[in-house]
Tab-separated table of C-alpha atoms and ligand atoms in Angstrom:
chain	number	residue	atom	x	y	z
N	1	UNK	CA	-11.927	9.995	72.087
N	2	UNK	CA	-12.721	13.072	73.304
N	3	UNK	CA	-15.220	12.159	76.084
N	4	UNK	CA	-12.207	10.443	77.525
N	5	UNK	CA	-10.713	13.695	78.421
N	6	UNK	CA	-13.085	14.567	81.165
N	7	UNK	CA	-11.714	12.692	84.307
N	8	UNK	CA	-11.787	14.814	87.277
N	9	UNK	CA	-8.233	15.677	88.849
N	10	UNK	CA	-7.876	15.002	92.426
N	11	UNK	CA	-7.697	18.061	94.476
N	12	UNK	CA	-7.710	16.772	98.012
N	13	UNK	CA	-5.730	18.989	100.217
N	14	UNK	CA	-2.765	20.884	98.409
N	15	UNK	CA	0.407	19.915	99.327
N	16	UNK	CA	1.741	22.399	102.021
N	17	UNK	CA	4.429	23.392	99.607
N	18	UNK	CA	5.598	23.776	95.812
N	19	UNK	CA	8.303	20.810	96.344
N	20	UNK	CA	5.615	17.883	97.623
N	21	UNK	CA	4.597	15.546	94.888
N	22	UNK	CA	1.470	14.442	94.377
N	23	UNK	CA	-0.360	11.761	96.511
N	24	UNK	CA	-1.986	8.696	96.004
N	25	UNK	CA	-3.945	6.264	98.391
N	26	UNK	CA	-4.163	2.708	98.326
N	27	UNK	CA	-6.804	0.812	100.135
N	28	UNK	CA	-5.521	-2.843	99.725
N	29	UNK	CA	-4.194	-5.800	101.353
N	30	UNK	CA	-0.496	-6.662	102.646
N	31	UNK	CA	1.393	-9.471	100.858
N	32	UNK	CA	4.183	-10.662	103.237
N	33	UNK	CA	6.040	-11.933	100.033
N	34	UNK	CA	6.390	-8.184	98.975
N	35	UNK	CA	5.180	-8.901	95.384
N	36	UNK	CA	1.338	-7.732	95.338
N	37	UNK	CA	-1.146	-5.981	96.941
N	38	UNK	CA	-0.269	-2.761	98.897
N	39	UNK	CA	3.657	-3.463	98.524
N	40	UNK	CA	3.328	-3.437	94.715
N	41	UNK	CA	1.102	-0.491	94.740
N	42	UNK	CA	3.643	1.416	97.164
N	43	UNK	CA	6.677	0.881	94.884
N	44	UNK	CA	4.649	1.971	91.659
N	45	UNK	CA	3.843	4.840	93.036
N	46	UNK	CA	7.406	5.512	94.212
N	47	UNK	CA	8.710	4.836	90.711
N	48	UNK	CA	6.056	7.097	89.368
N	49	UNK	CA	7.096	9.914	91.436
N	50	UNK	CA	3.989	10.228	93.909
N	51	UNK	CA	3.876	10.217	97.593
N	52	UNK	CA	1.997	6.666	98.604
N	53	UNK	CA	-0.166	6.130	101.541
N	54	UNK	CA	-2.019	3.197	102.467
N	55	UNK	CA	-5.269	1.910	104.017
N	56	UNK	CA	-4.760	-1.705	105.047
N	57	UNK	CA	-7.889	-3.990	104.688
N	58	UNK	CA	-6.080	-7.314	105.273
N	59	UNK	CA	-2.816	-8.863	106.483
N	60	UNK	CA	-2.258	-12.069	103.872
N	61	UNK	CA	0.315	-14.536	104.798
N	62	UNK	CA	1.529	-15.290	101.556
N	63	UNK	CA	4.645	-16.258	99.365
N	64	UNK	CA	5.458	-17.156	95.954
N	65	UNK	CA	3.632	-20.382	96.486
N	66	UNK	CA	0.376	-18.970	97.293
N	67	UNK	CA	-1.868	-17.522	100.171
N	68	UNK	CA	-2.015	-19.601	103.594
N	69	UNK	CA	-3.904	-17.156	105.680
N	70	UNK	CA	-5.775	-13.987	105.815
N	71	UNK	CA	-6.456	-11.845	108.497
N	72	UNK	CA	-9.464	-8.918	107.988
N	73	UNK	CA	-8.541	-5.464	109.472
N	74	UNK	CA	-11.818	-4.236	111.222
N	75	UNK	CA	-13.785	-1.913	108.852
N	76	UNK	CA	-14.095	1.069	111.056
N	77	UNK	CA	-9.998	1.057	111.267
N	78	UNK	CA	-9.762	0.735	107.716
N	79	UNK	CA	-12.364	3.789	106.958
N	80	UNK	CA	-10.305	5.625	110.000
N	81	UNK	CA	-7.298	5.298	107.810
N	82	UNK	CA	-8.734	6.564	104.692
N	83	UNK	CA	-10.079	9.617	106.719
N	84	UNK	CA	-7.006	10.381	108.902
N	85	UNK	CA	-4.589	10.506	105.687
N	86	UNK	CA	-7.179	12.049	103.253
N	87	UNK	CA	-8.089	15.018	106.101
N	88	UNK	CA	-4.787	15.713	106.839
N	89	UNK	CA	-2.447	15.022	103.795
N	90	UNK	CA	-4.964	15.205	100.811
N	91	UNK	CA	-5.488	12.550	98.616
N	92	UNK	CA	-5.029	13.363	94.563
N	93	UNK	CA	-5.890	10.034	93.440
N	94	UNK	CA	-6.952	6.762	95.226
N	95	UNK	CA	-7.175	2.817	94.563
N	96	UNK	CA	-8.736	-0.500	95.594
N	97	UNK	CA	-7.427	-3.850	95.995
N	98	UNK	CA	-8.423	-6.419	98.263
N	99	UNK	CA	-11.743	-5.365	99.997
N	100	UNK	CA	-12.397	-8.434	101.961
N	101	UNK	CA	-16.117	-8.249	103.073
N	102	UNK	CA	-19.243	-6.168	102.355
N	103	UNK	CA	-18.621	-4.640	105.717
N	104	UNK	CA	-15.203	-3.439	104.669
N	105	UNK	CA	-16.706	-1.948	101.483
N	106	UNK	CA	-19.353	-0.121	102.845
N	107	UNK	CA	-17.007	1.551	105.257
N	108	UNK	CA	-14.531	2.396	102.647
N	109	UNK	CA	-17.268	3.924	100.361
N	110	UNK	CA	-18.775	5.857	103.371
N	111	UNK	CA	-15.006	7.311	104.067
N	112	UNK	CA	-14.380	7.935	100.605
N	113	UNK	CA	-17.742	10.036	100.004
N	114	UNK	CA	-17.079	12.224	103.204
N	115	UNK	CA	-13.520	12.890	101.754
N	116	UNK	CA	-14.660	13.447	98.051
N	117	UNK	CA	-12.922	10.302	96.738
N	118	UNK	CA	-14.905	8.594	93.968
N	119	UNK	CA	-17.354	9.100	91.138
N	120	UNK	CA	-19.248	12.403	92.484
N	121	UNK	CA	-16.101	13.732	94.491
N	122	UNK	CA	-13.301	15.459	92.515
N	123	UNK	CA	-10.786	12.684	93.529
N	124	UNK	CA	-10.629	9.755	91.107
N	125	UNK	CA	-10.907	6.205	92.300
N	126	UNK	CA	-9.710	3.235	90.568
N	127	UNK	CA	-11.396	-0.102	91.683
N	128	UNK	CA	-9.346	-3.076	91.143
N	129	UNK	CA	-12.108	-5.913	91.752
N	130	UNK	CA	-9.384	-8.225	93.340
N	131	UNK	CA	-11.269	-11.632	94.002
N	132	UNK	CA	-8.530	-14.184	94.255
N	133	UNK	CA	-4.840	-14.634	94.019
N	134	UNK	CA	-3.433	-15.577	90.704
N	135	UNK	CA	-3.241	-19.452	92.358
N	136	UNK	CA	-7.107	-19.203	93.151
N	137	UNK	CA	-7.023	-18.593	96.626
N	138	UNK	CA	-10.163	-16.633	97.575
N	139	UNK	CA	-9.289	-12.913	99.023
N	140	UNK	CA	-12.782	-11.968	99.750
N	141	UNK	CA	-15.845	-13.348	101.411
N	142	UNK	CA	-19.213	-14.584	99.548
N	143	UNK	CA	-21.163	-11.207	100.408
N	144	UNK	CA	-18.178	-9.128	99.013
N	145	UNK	CA	-18.611	-9.804	95.456
N	146	UNK	CA	-22.302	-8.313	95.069
N	147	UNK	CA	-21.246	-5.413	97.079
N	148	UNK	CA	-18.380	-4.570	94.831
N	149	UNK	CA	-20.620	-4.974	92.137
N	150	UNK	CA	-23.951	-3.069	93.443
N	151	UNK	CA	-22.350	-0.105	95.693
N	152	UNK	CA	-18.805	0.190	94.526
N	153	UNK	CA	-18.700	0.065	90.970
N	154	UNK	CA	-21.300	2.716	90.396
N	155	UNK	CA	-19.044	4.961	92.650
N	156	UNK	CA	-15.569	3.799	90.836
N	157	UNK	CA	-13.836	6.303	88.189
N	158	UNK	CA	-12.348	3.169	86.387
N	159	UNK	CA	-12.649	-0.553	87.221
N	160	UNK	CA	-9.838	-2.982	86.216
N	161	UNK	CA	-11.059	-6.500	86.039
N	162	UNK	CA	-9.387	-9.416	84.846
N	163	UNK	CA	-10.608	-12.116	82.679
N	164	UNK	CA	-11.253	-14.138	85.874
N	165	UNK	CA	-13.167	-11.176	87.607
N	166	UNK	CA	-15.167	-10.765	84.490
N	167	UNK	CA	-16.722	-14.465	84.614
N	168	UNK	CA	-17.280	-14.226	88.339
N	169	UNK	CA	-19.330	-11.086	87.663
N	170	UNK	CA	-20.725	-11.327	84.474
N	171	UNK	CA	-20.867	-14.920	83.433
N	172	UNK	CA	-18.861	-14.014	80.155
N	173	UNK	CA	-16.178	-16.441	79.443
N	174	UNK	CA	-14.047	-14.487	77.266
N	175	UNK	CA	-11.987	-16.413	74.932
N	176	UNK	CA	-10.159	-14.566	72.676
N	177	UNK	CA	-9.745	-10.577	71.641
N	178	UNK	CA	-13.126	-10.204	69.898
N	179	UNK	CA	-14.905	-10.727	73.011
N	180	UNK	CA	-13.073	-8.204	75.211
N	181	UNK	CA	-15.671	-5.284	73.857
N	182	UNK	CA	-18.616	-7.475	74.897
N	183	UNK	CA	-17.279	-7.935	78.470
N	184	UNK	CA	-16.385	-4.212	78.631
N	185	UNK	CA	-20.220	-3.238	77.759
N	186	UNK	CA	-21.315	-5.833	80.398
N	187	UNK	CA	-19.009	-4.220	82.847
N	188	UNK	CA	-19.897	-0.541	82.066
N	189	UNK	CA	-23.483	-1.666	83.140
N	190	UNK	CA	-22.613	-2.038	86.526
N	191	UNK	CA	-21.936	2.025	86.693
N	192	UNK	CA	-18.482	2.974	86.580
N	193	UNK	CA	-17.477	5.819	84.676
N	194	UNK	CA	-14.847	3.629	82.561
N	195	UNK	CA	-13.679	-0.131	82.489
N	196	UNK	CA	-10.373	-1.295	81.888
N	197	UNK	CA	-10.724	-4.877	80.490
N	198	UNK	CA	-6.965	-6.728	80.927
N	199	UNK	CA	-5.734	-9.622	78.702
N	200	UNK	CA	-3.089	-11.083	80.322
N	201	UNK	CA	-5.027	-14.482	81.068
N	202	UNK	CA	-5.485	-14.924	77.206
N	203	UNK	CA	-2.198	-17.158	76.851
N	204	UNK	CA	-2.652	-18.237	73.381
N	205	UNK	CA	-2.567	-14.664	72.179
N	206	UNK	CA	0.682	-13.576	71.107
N	207	UNK	CA	0.179	-10.224	72.290
N	208	UNK	CA	-1.400	-8.509	75.429
N	209	UNK	CA	-4.187	-6.066	74.052
N	210	UNK	CA	-6.195	-4.487	76.972
N	211	UNK	CA	-9.533	-2.643	76.204
N	212	UNK	CA	-10.599	0.692	77.513
N	213	UNK	CA	-14.304	1.879	77.445
N	214	UNK	CA	-16.265	5.013	78.518
N	215	UNK	CA	-19.770	3.322	77.587
N	216	UNK	CA	-19.446	4.739	74.219
N	217	UNK	CA	-15.972	4.436	72.878
N	218	UNK	CA	-13.241	1.898	73.091
N	219	UNK	CA	-9.406	2.339	72.866
N	220	UNK	CA	-7.362	-0.718	72.313
N	221	UNK	CA	-4.158	-0.728	74.180
N	222	UNK	CA	-1.773	-2.659	72.565
N	223	UNK	CA	1.417	-4.326	74.169
N	224	UNK	CA	3.808	-7.232	73.652
N	225	UNK	CA	3.347	-10.596	75.619
N	226	UNK	CA	6.310	-11.701	77.003
N	227	UNK	CA	7.443	-15.135	77.810
N	228	UNK	CA	7.687	-15.569	81.712
N	229	UNK	CA	5.729	-16.991	84.576
N	230	UNK	CA	6.481	-14.258	86.992
N	231	UNK	CA	3.600	-12.146	86.516
N	232	UNK	CA	2.771	-12.018	90.627
N	233	UNK	CA	1.435	-8.509	91.119
N	234	UNK	CA	1.167	-7.331	87.342
N	235	UNK	CA	-2.577	-6.038	87.867
N	236	UNK	CA	-1.694	-4.303	90.961
N	237	UNK	CA	1.418	-2.691	89.161
N	238	UNK	CA	-0.866	-1.702	86.291
N	239	UNK	CA	-3.782	-0.068	88.420
N	240	UNK	CA	-1.391	1.588	90.585
N	241	UNK	CA	0.549	3.137	87.814
N	242	UNK	CA	-2.863	4.553	86.244
N	243	UNK	CA	-3.479	6.037	89.966
N	244	UNK	CA	-0.234	7.497	89.970
N	245	UNK	CA	-0.898	9.313	86.385
N	246	UNK	CA	-4.111	10.427	87.834
N	247	UNK	CA	-2.789	12.022	90.500
N	248	UNK	CA	-0.369	13.820	88.385
N	249	UNK	CA	-3.365	15.565	86.457
N	250	UNK	CA	-3.582	12.941	83.373
N	251	UNK	CA	-6.762	12.575	81.739
N	252	UNK	CA	-8.076	9.075	81.766
N	253	UNK	CA	-6.872	7.748	78.288
N	254	UNK	CA	-3.284	9.128	78.817
N	255	UNK	CA	-3.361	7.879	82.656
N	256	UNK	CA	-4.103	4.299	81.259
N	257	UNK	CA	-1.714	4.523	78.566
N	258	UNK	CA	1.167	5.383	80.785
N	259	UNK	CA	0.018	2.792	83.108
N	260	UNK	CA	0.135	0.314	80.039
N	261	UNK	CA	3.696	1.289	79.490
N	262	UNK	CA	4.793	0.775	82.845
N	263	UNK	CA	3.099	-2.686	83.427
N	264	UNK	CA	4.398	-3.896	79.959
N	265	UNK	CA	8.243	-3.066	81.347
N	266	UNK	CA	7.537	-4.562	84.478
N	267	UNK	CA	6.758	-7.715	82.864
N	268	UNK	CA	9.323	-7.745	80.713
N	269	UNK	CA	12.169	-6.948	83.806
N	270	UNK	CA	10.090	-9.659	86.287
N	271	UNK	CA	12.474	-11.849	88.292
N	272	UNK	CA	12.284	-15.299	89.970
N	273	UNK	CA	11.830	-15.247	93.550
N	274	UNK	CA	11.385	-18.237	96.142
N	275	UNK	CA	10.230	-21.684	94.650
N	276	UNK	CA	7.039	-20.289	92.805
N	277	UNK	CA	5.992	-17.101	90.755
N	278	UNK	CA	8.068	-14.357	91.027
N	279	UNK	CA	7.130	-10.670	91.082
N	280	UNK	CA	6.984	-8.008	87.898
N	281	UNK	CA	9.429	-5.622	88.478
N	282	UNK	CA	7.891	-2.308	89.682
N	283	UNK	CA	11.170	-0.723	90.338
N	284	UNK	CA	12.869	-1.239	86.452
N	285	UNK	CA	13.153	2.461	86.183
N	286	UNK	CA	15.904	2.227	89.059
N	287	UNK	CA	19.025	0.211	87.252
N	288	UNK	CA	21.363	-1.077	89.477
N	289	UNK	CA	23.876	1.483	88.360
N	290	UNK	CA	21.912	4.210	90.233
N	291	UNK	CA	22.056	2.463	93.750
N	292	UNK	CA	25.511	1.864	93.655
Y	1	ATP	N1	2.923	-12.322	79.678
Y	1	ATP	C1	2.676	-10.832	79.919
Y	1	ATP	N2	3.188	-10.052	79.163
Y	1	ATP	C2	3.064	-8.786	78.872
Y	1	ATP	N3	1.984	-8.230	79.471
Y	1	ATP	C3	1.317	-8.930	80.282
Y	1	ATP	C4	1.451	-10.490	80.690
Y	1	ATP	N4	0.769	-10.836	81.388
Y	1	ATP	C5	-0.216	-9.683	81.670
Y	1	ATP	N5	0.414	-8.416	81.207
Y	1	ATP	C6	-0.098	-7.398	81.347
Y	1	ATP	O1	-0.186	-6.987	82.641
Y	1	ATP	C7	-1.257	-6.159	83.003
Y	1	ATP	C8	-2.319	-6.964	84.121
Y	1	ATP	O2	-2.960	-7.942	83.301
Y	1	ATP	P1	-3.582	-9.369	83.794
Y	1	ATP	O3	-4.546	-9.687	83.094
Y	1	ATP	O4	-2.684	-10.393	84.279
Y	1	ATP	O5	-4.291	-8.872	85.370
Y	1	ATP	P2	-4.447	-9.502	86.946
Y	1	ATP	O6	-4.728	-10.958	86.592
Y	1	ATP	O7	-5.217	-8.513	87.521
Y	1	ATP	O8	-3.048	-9.534	87.044
Y	1	ATP	P3	-2.064	-10.567	88.048
Y	1	ATP	O9	-1.065	-11.204	87.398
Y	1	ATP	O10	-1.279	-9.886	89.070
Y	1	ATP	O11	-3.107	-11.338	88.624
Y	1	ATP	C9	-2.133	-5.998	81.803
Y	1	ATP	O12	-1.751	-4.700	80.935
Y	1	ATP	C10	-1.826	-7.401	80.569
Y	1	ATP	O13	-1.986	-7.243	79.592
Y	2	MP5	C1	-2.909	-8.725	99.235
Y	2	MP5	C2	-3.074	-8.962	97.877
Y	2	MP5	N1	-3.466	-8.564	96.957
Y	2	MP5	C3	-3.793	-8.715	95.624
Y	2	MP5	C4	-3.299	-9.961	95.134
Y	2	MP5	C5	-3.702	-10.217	93.877
Y	2	MP5	O1	-2.341	-10.204	92.869
Y	2	MP5	P1	-1.925	-11.547	92.101
Y	2	MP5	O2	-3.346	-11.742	91.097
Y	2	MP5	O3	-0.799	-11.232	91.410
Y	2	MP5	O4	-2.042	-13.071	93.210
Y	2	MP5	C6	-2.862	-10.697	96.156
Y	2	MP5	N2	-1.999	-12.097	95.673
Y	2	MP5	N3	-2.318	-10.346	97.480
């Protein structure tokens, strides 16, 4: 897929010296349980050799049983975090997680525009359209979904919906692998450069085959389906591993393949925690031996 090699690599401000790693920014919510959101993103950036930075959008009260409360950070503070790190440190690639309201989305997009992050800037923007927790607790206001679709999608380099988000945004109920293509086309019509449809929520399928689409050609991303309930944070780990690869200069198809390999291993090494759903292991690369 030659057209998939045209992804811009983020430039931002160059690191201060040759030893500084590439930088990646997550614009996302916090998870007090440490499994999902910006916590998963930062661990993934670290595991992928990238300096991680954050613009916190919301604080969730969350554990392995679910989300019991959420406090939104004022939109201007979210935007100020983006501008602060981008103008000083520089951002080689950025990703979004929870963007809780239309006002937050608008503020983030304006800050990204000013800093050259997103579709027409030089820095890739990966948009994970998180709508709800894995237990179905909403993580955005009613007005945010339309703002995501109409304002944020056209500015994204890549969007990474799961099948629930595909249904919410397009009305398409994907029941098997053959329908991923139809979903990808419908999502691409909202204006992002690339769409990645994740197939974790097809439990009957013996494999987890995701689909990358650039508006013309589709690439399937095969992977095993592991038998575990502990998949909290899988979507965050996938999107941030892709973001880390983009920050390192990989073209899109390669970045997504690297991300798929990273998340498959993360699910394989997922671990139980608390009395609910445990996290995928975003630090599987660091064996217990290496820290003793
Ligand atoms: N049981 C599994 N075994 C292997 N890979 C999986 C499994 N479940 C999900 N994945 C992979 O993890 C990635 C995230 O997919 P998923 O569809 O679960 O996204 P998500 O719903 O955003 O994630 P989350 O579980 O964090 O809500 C995809 O690459 C998917 O194929
Ligand atoms: C702060 C935050 N961000 C994202 C998710 C989605 O992750 P999951 O779908 O695994 O619940 C979450 N639960 N919390």
